[in-house]
XYZ file of C-alpha atoms in Angstrom:
399
model
C -170.225 112.697 -67.549
C -168.299 109.589 -68.622
C -164.594 109.462 -69.480
C -165.398 109.047 -73.182
C -167.427 112.276 -72.983
C -164.845 114.200 -70.935
C -161.870 113.675 -73.281
C -163.463 115.272 -76.391
C -164.911 118.046 -74.244
C -161.457 118.771 -72.860
C -160.048 119.070 -76.390
C -162.874 121.408 -77.367
C -162.157 123.510 -74.291
C -158.483 123.748 -75.296
C -159.453 124.884 -78.800
C -161.824 127.544 -77.525
C -159.290 128.662 -74.941
C -156.645 129.154 -77.654
C -159.022 131.121 -79.904
C -160.203 133.379 -77.106
C -156.653 133.830 -75.828
C -155.667 134.936 -79.327
C -158.515 137.426 -79.304
C -157.711 138.644 -75.800
C -153.994 139.222 -76.288
C -154.788 141.869 -78.918
C -156.364 144.133 -76.282
C -153.213 145.596 -74.671
C -151.126 145.548 -77.869
C -153.318 146.878 -80.677
C -152.993 150.573 -79.700
C -149.204 150.283 -80.005
C -149.513 148.674 -83.430
C -151.763 151.521 -84.532
C -149.247 154.085 -83.289
C -146.372 152.271 -85.033
C -148.235 152.435 -88.355
C -149.294 156.064 -87.853
C -153.008 155.193 -87.922
C -155.893 156.932 -86.137
C -158.403 155.854 -83.489
C -161.028 155.560 -86.237
C -158.946 152.875 -87.912
C -158.431 151.242 -84.541
C -162.209 150.995 -84.142
C -162.528 149.480 -87.603
C -159.898 146.858 -86.793
C -161.805 145.873 -83.667
C -165.200 145.819 -85.369
C -164.183 143.935 -88.512
C -163.269 140.813 -86.532
C -166.756 140.497 -85.037
C -168.355 141.503 -88.322
C -166.685 138.597 -90.126
C -167.940 136.263 -87.412
C -171.390 137.710 -87.893
C -171.308 137.071 -91.635
C -169.791 133.603 -91.735
C -170.774 131.741 -88.545
C -174.119 130.470 -89.961
C -172.367 129.160 -93.096
C -169.842 127.245 -91.001
C -172.638 125.943 -88.791
C -174.642 124.640 -91.782
C -171.505 123.125 -93.288
C -170.787 121.271 -90.038
C -174.245 119.678 -90.333
C -173.077 118.230 -93.673
C -169.383 117.342 -93.232
C -169.245 116.901 -89.449
C -167.870 118.957 -86.579
C -164.236 117.782 -86.537
C -163.192 119.072 -90.011
C -164.605 122.531 -89.284
C -162.826 122.738 -85.929
C -159.487 121.762 -87.507
C -159.870 124.110 -90.496
C -160.929 126.949 -88.220
C -157.901 126.504 -85.972
C -155.457 126.331 -88.904
C -156.983 129.463 -90.462
C -156.833 131.304 -87.152
C -153.155 130.359 -86.834
C -152.407 131.811 -90.291
C -154.147 135.050 -89.301
C -152.007 135.374 -86.174
C -148.803 134.833 -88.144
C -149.821 137.508 -90.668
C -150.369 139.979 -87.817
C -146.965 139.133 -86.345
C -145.122 139.733 -89.602
C -147.205 142.679 -90.885
C -145.145 145.399 -92.514
C -148.017 147.479 -93.893
C -151.253 148.595 -92.314
C -153.502 146.740 -94.786
C -151.932 143.479 -93.612
C -153.443 144.070 -90.170
C -156.873 144.247 -91.786
C -156.219 141.029 -93.715
C -155.195 139.338 -90.468
C -158.287 140.496 -88.575
C -160.566 139.479 -91.448
C -159.059 135.975 -91.575
C -159.093 135.633 -87.782
C -162.782 136.524 -87.644
C -163.653 134.336 -90.625
C -161.891 131.181 -89.447
C -162.413 131.758 -85.736
C -166.149 131.785 -86.428
C -165.886 128.200 -87.732
C -164.693 126.866 -84.385
C -167.374 128.140 -82.000
C -170.576 126.859 -83.702
C -168.933 123.524 -84.513
C -167.734 123.125 -80.918
C -171.162 124.023 -79.498
C -172.876 121.648 -81.913
C -170.345 118.970 -80.876
C -171.395 119.382 -77.241
C -175.056 119.150 -78.285
C -174.307 115.943 -80.230
C -172.543 114.260 -77.323
C -174.615 115.286 -74.292
C -178.119 114.610 -73.074
C -180.547 117.492 -72.568
C -180.050 117.168 -68.801
C -176.257 117.506 -69.077
C -176.178 120.030 -71.905
C -176.135 123.068 -69.647
C -173.120 121.633 -67.841
C -171.306 120.986 -71.119
C -172.040 124.472 -72.444
C -170.926 125.923 -69.132
C -167.528 124.182 -69.313
C -167.062 125.371 -72.888
C -167.977 128.896 -71.797
C -165.533 128.647 -68.889
C -162.646 127.843 -71.233
C -163.608 130.824 -73.408
C -163.804 133.145 -70.414
C -160.439 131.909 -69.145
C -158.885 132.502 -72.560
C -160.135 136.078 -72.604
C -158.745 136.575 -69.089
C -155.335 135.038 -69.757
C -154.969 136.588 -73.230
C -154.332 140.224 -72.191
C -151.876 139.102 -69.526
C -149.937 136.938 -71.971
C -150.064 139.677 -74.597
C -148.757 142.338 -72.238
C -145.976 140.100 -70.910
C -144.780 138.776 -74.289
C -144.896 142.267 -75.810
C -141.944 143.110 -73.555
C -139.844 141.043 -75.990
C -141.444 142.485 -79.151
C -144.900 143.459 -80.408
C -144.868 140.440 -82.735
C -144.077 137.823 -80.056
C -147.630 137.455 -78.642
C -149.028 136.768 -82.122
C -146.314 134.238 -82.892
C -147.187 132.480 -79.632
C -150.912 132.467 -80.501
C -150.192 131.212 -84.022
C -148.134 128.271 -82.798
C -150.700 127.444 -80.086
C -153.537 127.415 -82.642
C -151.457 125.254 -85.019
C -150.792 122.643 -82.333
C -154.456 122.652 -81.256
C -155.515 122.089 -84.882
C -153.115 119.153 -85.274
C -154.276 117.544 -82.021
C -157.925 117.955 -83.040
C -157.277 116.473 -86.470
C -155.488 113.454 -85.042
C -157.316 112.678 -81.806
C -160.716 114.382 -81.667
C -163.442 111.827 -82.510
C -166.259 112.931 -84.812
C -169.550 113.512 -82.976
C -171.986 113.577 -85.908
C -172.678 110.120 -87.426
C -172.903 109.834 -91.203
C -176.589 108.902 -91.068
C -177.433 112.171 -89.261
C -175.604 114.497 -91.638
C -177.348 116.759 -94.090
C -176.912 115.713 -97.715
C -176.996 119.261 -99.059
C -175.999 122.683 -97.776
C -178.207 125.125 -99.600
C -176.792 128.619 -100.121
C -178.854 130.971 -97.992
C -178.708 134.741 -97.895
C -177.354 135.641 -94.458
C -179.879 138.364 -93.765
C -182.816 136.386 -95.162
C -181.868 133.468 -92.946
C -181.592 135.689 -89.893
C -184.953 137.263 -90.649
C -186.535 133.810 -91.001
C -184.911 132.689 -87.762
C -186.142 135.784 -85.915
C -189.704 134.953 -87.006
C -189.343 131.301 -85.939
C -189.883 129.767 -82.455
C -186.213 130.469 -81.606
C -186.433 134.118 -82.685
C -186.816 135.554 -79.213
C -183.833 133.610 -77.905
C -181.693 135.011 -80.727
C -182.765 138.526 -79.740
C -181.747 137.627 -76.203
C -178.352 136.425 -77.461
C -177.901 139.791 -79.188
C -178.863 141.628 -75.989
C -176.456 139.764 -73.701
C -173.619 140.198 -76.212
C -174.441 143.890 -76.614
C -174.301 144.335 -72.855
C -170.943 142.605 -72.480
C -169.353 144.496 -75.398
C -170.829 147.748 -74.074
C -169.282 147.094 -70.683
C -165.857 145.859 -71.787
C -165.251 148.435 -74.515
C -165.290 151.472 -72.283
C -164.366 150.005 -68.888
C -160.681 150.866 -69.190
C -161.246 154.459 -70.277
C -164.088 154.837 -67.741
C -161.762 153.703 -64.944
C -159.084 156.116 -66.177
C -161.349 159.170 -66.381
C -163.366 158.532 -63.245
C -160.824 156.923 -60.914
C -157.465 157.644 -62.614
C -156.496 153.981 -62.531
C -153.341 152.859 -64.267
C -153.250 149.888 -66.700
C -152.098 147.428 -64.038
C -155.052 148.289 -61.795
C -157.501 147.938 -64.682
C -155.802 144.710 -65.741
C -156.126 143.233 -62.258
C -159.854 144.003 -62.215
C -160.356 142.418 -65.642
C -158.433 139.294 -64.625
C -160.420 138.999 -61.400
C -163.788 139.432 -63.111
C -162.760 136.953 -65.788
C -161.907 134.392 -63.121
C -165.318 134.963 -61.540
C -166.939 134.409 -64.937
C -164.941 131.254 -65.628
C -165.780 129.766 -62.231
C -169.454 130.628 -62.672
C -169.631 129.009 -66.104
C -167.587 125.989 -65.112
C -169.249 125.143 -61.802
C -172.497 127.090 -61.362
C -174.334 127.008 -64.693
C -174.777 123.250 -64.892
C -175.973 122.977 -61.304
C -178.317 125.938 -61.553
C -179.922 124.817 -64.835
C -180.332 121.245 -63.590
C -181.944 122.451 -60.357
C -184.000 125.449 -61.497
C -184.239 125.125 -65.289
C -183.036 127.522 -67.976
C -186.029 129.860 -67.570
C -185.320 130.860 -63.966
C -181.565 130.983 -64.524
C -181.981 133.342 -67.489
C -184.296 135.647 -65.524
C -181.988 135.721 -62.526
C -178.825 136.371 -64.527
C -180.496 139.169 -66.513
C -181.399 140.810 -63.204
C -177.815 140.517 -61.925
C -176.414 141.991 -65.149
C -178.765 144.972 -65.048
C -178.052 145.657 -61.389
C -174.316 145.392 -62.082
C -174.584 148.092 -64.736
C -176.490 150.418 -62.418
C -174.367 150.103 -59.297
C -171.160 150.391 -61.346
C -172.054 154.074 -61.682
C -172.271 154.300 -57.879
C -168.842 152.771 -57.204
C -166.576 155.161 -55.289
C -163.296 153.299 -54.667
C -161.200 150.372 -55.897
C -163.023 147.676 -53.918
C -166.498 148.859 -54.855
C -165.415 148.902 -58.507
C -164.239 145.299 -58.144
C -167.469 144.280 -56.414
C -169.746 145.885 -58.997
C -167.844 144.596 -62.012
C -167.748 141.097 -60.537
C -171.519 141.232 -60.020
C -172.080 142.189 -63.653
C -169.716 139.509 -64.963
C -171.312 136.891 -62.700
C -174.724 137.601 -64.188
C -173.504 137.766 -67.783
C -171.338 134.648 -67.432
C -174.273 132.573 -66.190
C -176.621 134.063 -68.769
C -174.752 133.083 -71.953
C -174.514 129.278 -71.519
C -178.018 129.153 -70.035
C -179.458 130.825 -73.144
C -177.333 128.617 -75.416
C -178.526 125.482 -73.640
C -182.132 126.669 -73.959
C -181.533 127.370 -77.646
C -179.944 123.982 -78.350
C -182.981 122.187 -76.906
C -185.151 123.848 -79.526
C -182.822 123.123 -82.461
C -183.867 119.534 -83.286
C -181.427 118.104 -85.891
C -180.097 121.515 -86.959
C -177.642 122.051 -84.116
C -174.841 123.314 -86.366
C -177.020 125.825 -88.194
C -178.671 127.116 -85.007
C -175.354 127.468 -83.190
C -174.043 129.308 -86.241
C -176.964 131.722 -85.986
C -176.276 132.013 -82.270
C -172.705 133.032 -83.043
C -173.860 135.559 -85.645
C -176.162 137.288 -83.181
C -173.365 137.242 -80.593
C -171.027 138.872 -83.102
C -173.605 141.430 -84.170
C -174.139 142.352 -80.527
C -170.363 142.729 -80.120
C -170.134 145.068 -83.111
C -173.093 147.252 -82.148
C -172.262 147.259 -78.440
C -168.639 148.298 -78.957
C -169.363 151.008 -81.524
C -172.277 152.478 -79.555
C -170.346 152.429 -76.269
C -167.514 154.432 -77.798
C -169.939 156.960 -79.257
C -171.960 157.341 -76.059
C -168.845 157.759 -73.947
C -167.941 160.856 -75.965
C -171.190 162.455 -74.746
C -171.154 161.265 -71.138
C -169.067 158.631 -69.369
C -172.116 157.219 -67.557
C -174.297 156.938 -70.652
C -172.960 153.555 -71.894
C -173.740 151.952 -68.541
C -177.169 153.580 -68.437
C -178.000 152.197 -71.876
C -176.554 148.813 -70.914
C -178.748 148.645 -67.811
C -181.800 149.620 -69.866
C -181.107 146.827 -72.385
C -180.678 144.243 -69.610
C -183.876 145.209 -67.773
C -185.822 145.497 -71.044
C -184.610 141.989 -71.898
C -185.684 140.817 -68.447
C -189.214 142.144 -68.938
C -189.457 140.747 -72.460
C -188.171 137.342 -71.322
C -190.668 137.167 -68.475
C -193.470 138.011 -70.898
C -192.243 135.439 -73.453
C -191.979 132.685 -70.844
C -195.434 133.530 -69.466
C -196.896 133.301 -72.965
C -195.224 129.919 -73.540
C -196.480 128.654 -70.189
C -200.045 129.703 -71.022
C -199.720 127.710 -74.271
C -198.390 124.696 -72.385
C -194.914 124.922 -73.917
C -191.598 124.162 -72.317
C -188.033 123.885 -73.635
C -188.483 121.412 -76.441
C -187.313 120.545 -79.902
C -188.623 123.106 -82.304
C -186.666 124.034 -85.403
C -186.949 127.357 -87.232
């Protein structure tokens, strides 16, 4: 990757890091906000779900718009909007203001990811795309890891301080992007019109297209991760009686494993073995991680099993996204927007279902997660075999 390619990629990584850090720092603080406003756990669940739901609704629109106006304006607007959302959360005096903040954060945060992914697709060759997606994924994983730590530390000063920090960070990132990030989509390649499309009609059409299976796979990997993360803390408390610092250390460690895997392994593995084998292998690791997590019996086996799951899931996401981008032709923004919608939908369903299943049995969320991963593995193997029999390989094929 040349220097001219590395500089924009670095700026994109900073943007994604800031967004994911802003999302991550909510994790240790939100329960205290809920308690301060006298709200219930049901409202807590709604606050968590509404962020991903807004991403689900709006990511395809932002993706299509980036195909018309370019990637840079959407990245800058998304970062400014995310900053406003963080400031609203910091200064909230009534409970409804928290909902407004989460709605805006999900709406504008969803503009950044598809535009950034489409930017990488614009500026990299097919051979280097997996590496570029992996670096972008690494910055996201690192943001999620660092976010809870920053949130917990800054909350010692006040509950509002972490959100003020995230708001200022997003504002600076937006200004830097606006001033110094070069546009990746030339005028001659931009769409002249952005037709209004019903979100659900578009998703249904995409599911029936050549990329449909990959979008189902995106939903599955997101469902698995949300399923795992949502109940890990309470699982560790009920089963092992861990305190927050012990759970936090495990989450930081697994996040570091994920970031390293996405930053250094994904590109090498996809270049050497191809997306097909990488996807199959990472699905297997994720499923095994779910299963053996239920067999963990002490602190070190918990660390080992969670790291195994996060290793598989961290390799899986950019590999699938790279595979998807190779089939997107000149509709990178729209396809990456759809990708983000299916990711968000998986987050919503995975988190809500995990909480419900945990009420019945603490092992049930992991059992369902393992089933989804292994079912996805079998379906992927069948899909790839069918493509091979038809003489198809990763290629440009729009929905």
